[in-house]
Coordinates of C-alpha atoms in Angstrom, one line a residue:
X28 CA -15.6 4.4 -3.5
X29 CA -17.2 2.9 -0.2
X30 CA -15.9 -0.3 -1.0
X31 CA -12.7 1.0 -1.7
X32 CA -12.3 2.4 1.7
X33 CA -13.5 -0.4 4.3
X34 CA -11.4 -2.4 2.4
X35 CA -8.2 -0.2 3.4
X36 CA -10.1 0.5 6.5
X37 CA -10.0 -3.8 7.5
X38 CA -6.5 -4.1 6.1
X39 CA -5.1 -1.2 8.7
X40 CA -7.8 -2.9 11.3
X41 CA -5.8 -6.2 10.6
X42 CA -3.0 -5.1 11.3
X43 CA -3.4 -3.6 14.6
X44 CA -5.2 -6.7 16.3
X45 CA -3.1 -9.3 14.8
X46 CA -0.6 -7.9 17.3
X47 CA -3.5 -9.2 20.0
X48 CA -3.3 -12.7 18.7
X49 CA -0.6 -14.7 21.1
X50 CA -1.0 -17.6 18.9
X51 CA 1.5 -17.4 15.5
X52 CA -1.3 -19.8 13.9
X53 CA -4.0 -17.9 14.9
X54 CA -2.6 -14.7 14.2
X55 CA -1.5 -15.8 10.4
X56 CA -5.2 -16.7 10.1
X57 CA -6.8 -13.5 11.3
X58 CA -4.5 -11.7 8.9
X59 CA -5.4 -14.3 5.8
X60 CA -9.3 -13.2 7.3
X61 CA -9.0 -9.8 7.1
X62 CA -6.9 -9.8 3.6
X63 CA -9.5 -12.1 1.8
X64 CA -12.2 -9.6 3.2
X65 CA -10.1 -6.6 2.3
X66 CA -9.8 -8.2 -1.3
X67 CA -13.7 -8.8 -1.9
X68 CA -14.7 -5.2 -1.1
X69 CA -11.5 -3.9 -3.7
X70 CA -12.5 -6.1 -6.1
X71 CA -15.7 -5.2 -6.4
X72 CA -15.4 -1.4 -6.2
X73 CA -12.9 -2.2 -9.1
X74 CA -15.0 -4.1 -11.5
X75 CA -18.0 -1.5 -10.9
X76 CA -15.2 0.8 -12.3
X77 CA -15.4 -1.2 -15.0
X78 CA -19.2 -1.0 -15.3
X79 CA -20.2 2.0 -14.3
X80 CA -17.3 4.5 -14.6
X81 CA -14.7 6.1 -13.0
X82 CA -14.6 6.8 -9.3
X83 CA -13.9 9.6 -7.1
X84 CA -13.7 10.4 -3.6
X85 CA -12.2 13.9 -1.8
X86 CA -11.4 13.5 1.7
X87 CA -10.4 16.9 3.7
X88 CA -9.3 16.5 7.1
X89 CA -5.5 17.4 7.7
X90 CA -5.1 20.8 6.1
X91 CA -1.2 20.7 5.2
X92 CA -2.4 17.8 2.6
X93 CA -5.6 20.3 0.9
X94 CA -7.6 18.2 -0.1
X95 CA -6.6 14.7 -0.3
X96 CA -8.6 13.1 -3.6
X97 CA -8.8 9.4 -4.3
X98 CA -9.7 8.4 -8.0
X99 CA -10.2 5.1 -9.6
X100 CA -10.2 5.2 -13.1
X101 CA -10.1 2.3 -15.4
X102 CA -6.0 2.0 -15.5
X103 CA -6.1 2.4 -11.4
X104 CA -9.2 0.1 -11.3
X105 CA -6.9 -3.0 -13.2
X106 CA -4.1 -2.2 -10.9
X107 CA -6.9 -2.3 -7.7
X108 CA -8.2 -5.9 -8.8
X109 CA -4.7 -7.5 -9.8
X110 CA -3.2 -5.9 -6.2
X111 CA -5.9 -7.2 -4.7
X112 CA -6.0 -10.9 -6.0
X113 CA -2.2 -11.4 -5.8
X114 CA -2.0 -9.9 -2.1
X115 CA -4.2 -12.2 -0.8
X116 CA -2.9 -15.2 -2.6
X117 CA 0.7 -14.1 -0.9
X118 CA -0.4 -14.2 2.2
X119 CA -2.6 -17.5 1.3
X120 CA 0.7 -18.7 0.2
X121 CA 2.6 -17.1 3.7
X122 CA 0.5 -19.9 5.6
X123 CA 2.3 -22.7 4.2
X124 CA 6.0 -21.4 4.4
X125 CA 6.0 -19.3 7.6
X126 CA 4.8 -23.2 9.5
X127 CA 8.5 -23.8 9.7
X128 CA 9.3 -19.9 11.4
X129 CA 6.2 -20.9 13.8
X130 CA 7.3 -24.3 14.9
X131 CA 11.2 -22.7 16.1
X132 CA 8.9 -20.1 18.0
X133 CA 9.5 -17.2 15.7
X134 CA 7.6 -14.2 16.3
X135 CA 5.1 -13.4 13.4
X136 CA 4.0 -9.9 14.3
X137 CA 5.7 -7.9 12.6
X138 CA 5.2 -9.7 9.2
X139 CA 1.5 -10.3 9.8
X140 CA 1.8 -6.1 10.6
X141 CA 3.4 -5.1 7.5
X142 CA 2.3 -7.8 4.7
X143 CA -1.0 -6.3 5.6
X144 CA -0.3 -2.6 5.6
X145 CA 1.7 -3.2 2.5
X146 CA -1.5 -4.6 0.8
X147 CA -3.0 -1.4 1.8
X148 CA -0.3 1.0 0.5
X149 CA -0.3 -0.2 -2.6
X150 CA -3.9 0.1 -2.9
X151 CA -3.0 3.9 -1.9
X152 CA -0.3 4.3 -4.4
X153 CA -2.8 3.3 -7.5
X154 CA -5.2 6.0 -6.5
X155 CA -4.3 8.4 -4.6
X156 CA -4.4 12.0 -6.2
X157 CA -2.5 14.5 -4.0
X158 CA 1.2 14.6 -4.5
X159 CA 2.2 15.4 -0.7
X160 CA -0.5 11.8 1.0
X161 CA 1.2 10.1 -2.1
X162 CA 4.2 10.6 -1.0
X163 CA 3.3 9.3 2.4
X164 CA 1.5 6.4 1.1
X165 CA 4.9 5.8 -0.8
X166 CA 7.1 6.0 2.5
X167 CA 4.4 3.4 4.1
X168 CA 4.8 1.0 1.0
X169 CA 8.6 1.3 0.7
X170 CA 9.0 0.9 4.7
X171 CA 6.5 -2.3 5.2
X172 CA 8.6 -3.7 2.3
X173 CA 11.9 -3.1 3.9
X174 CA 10.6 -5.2 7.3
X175 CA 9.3 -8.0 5.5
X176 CA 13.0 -7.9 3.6
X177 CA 14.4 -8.1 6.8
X178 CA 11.9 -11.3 8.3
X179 CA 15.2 -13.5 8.8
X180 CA 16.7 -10.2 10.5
X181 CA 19.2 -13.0 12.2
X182 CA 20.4 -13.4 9.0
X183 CA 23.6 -10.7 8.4
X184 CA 22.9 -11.1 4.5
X185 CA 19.3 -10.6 5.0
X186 CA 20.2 -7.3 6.6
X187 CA 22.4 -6.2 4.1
X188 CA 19.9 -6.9 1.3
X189 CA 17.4 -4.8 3.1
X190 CA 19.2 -2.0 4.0
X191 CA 20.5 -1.8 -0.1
X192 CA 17.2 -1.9 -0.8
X193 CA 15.9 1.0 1.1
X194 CA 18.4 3.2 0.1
X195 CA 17.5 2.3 -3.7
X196 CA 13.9 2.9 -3.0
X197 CA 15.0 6.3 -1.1
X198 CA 17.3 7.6 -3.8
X199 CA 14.8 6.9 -6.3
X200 CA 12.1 8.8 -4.1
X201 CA 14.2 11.9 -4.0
X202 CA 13.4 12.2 -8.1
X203 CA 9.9 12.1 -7.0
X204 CA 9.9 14.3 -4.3
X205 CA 12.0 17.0 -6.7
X206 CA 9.2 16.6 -9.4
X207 CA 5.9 17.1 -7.4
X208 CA 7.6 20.3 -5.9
X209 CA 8.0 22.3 -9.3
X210 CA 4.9 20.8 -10.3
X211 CA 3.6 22.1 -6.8
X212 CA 4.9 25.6 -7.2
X213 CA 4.0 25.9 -10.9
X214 CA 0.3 25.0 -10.5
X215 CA -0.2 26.2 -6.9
X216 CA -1.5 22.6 -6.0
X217 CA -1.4 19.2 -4.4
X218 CA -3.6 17.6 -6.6
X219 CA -2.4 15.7 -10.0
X220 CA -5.5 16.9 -11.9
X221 CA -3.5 20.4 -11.5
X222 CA -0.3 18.9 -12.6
X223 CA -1.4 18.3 -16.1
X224 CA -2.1 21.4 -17.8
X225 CA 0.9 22.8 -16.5
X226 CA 2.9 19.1 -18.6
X227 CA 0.8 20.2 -21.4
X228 CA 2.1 24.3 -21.8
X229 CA 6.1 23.4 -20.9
X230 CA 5.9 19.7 -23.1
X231 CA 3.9 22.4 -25.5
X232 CA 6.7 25.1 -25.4
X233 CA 9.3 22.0 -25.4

């Protein structure tokens, strides 16, 4: 899962030094860059999914997450390539309609910033194994989403709309967050791969 990883690892580098670029052009560029770099590395670890099997990877370095296991199987692997393609041809597409936000001086950091780190949390979402990172991956997702809502922040509608639609998202989290904790206590675990054989006895008692 190499691939997989300096892909995430040049989204979350994008991110950070677009805020370095004083130039809005520039800046939109650098992130395109970085996304259509990003893209080739998780496009290729997904279609050697495809070829060669699935994909794992266990990282272990905050000990409140266990161990923190990435997986790419062959559903994840689809959902890595078509994430992949149709990030990078929204942010192709960004460079077109954000000319008009650059030419009235509107700052483009924050979009550049989150369209980027969105790319990556969905990424995280499709194949990331512990219930606890998910969850953060999931906050990370939901948030960048929320600030891209929010672009046209001068906007009161636009505010409204994003604000709605953070409390949706959060609401809908909660259900989440309920079911990985009895999962959690039933099979003494973090990881999904522990979640399923206790599904299996209750759906088998159901």
């Amino acid at each position: 899962m190499e691939n997989y990883f300096i892909g995430i690892l040049v989204l979350v580098f994008g991110a950070v030094f677009s805020l370095f670029y004083k130039n809005q052009s520039l800046k939109l560029k650098f992130a395109t860059l970085c996304a259509f770099i990003a893209s080739c590395f998780t496009v290729f670890n997904g279609i050697e999914v495809f070829l060669k099997g699935t994909q794992s990877k266990t990282l272990a370095f905050i000990p409140v997450f266990q161990n923190i296991r990435f997986e790419i199987d062959y559903l994840s692997a689809f959902f890595v390539i078509f994430i992949s393609i149709m990030s990078l041809l929204g942010i192709i597409y960004s460079n077109g309609y954000l000319k008009t936000y650059i030419e009235k001086g509107k700052d483009l950091s924050a979009h550049c910033v989150f369209l980027l780190l969105l790319f990556a949390s969905m990424l995280g979402v499709v194949t990331c194994r512990n219930a606890l990172f998910f969850l953060v991956v999931w906050e990370i997702m939901s948030l960048s989403s929320f600030f891209l809502v929010i672009f046209e922040n001068e906007k009161k509608e636009v505010i409204k709309a994003g604000v709605k639609y953070l409390v949706f998202m959060h609401v809908s989290v909660v259900f989440i967050i309920l079911t990985f904790a009895i999962l959690a206590v039933l099979s003494s675990s973090l990881d999904f791969a522990d979640f399923a054989p206790v599904l299996n006895t209750n759906l088998g008692a159901g």
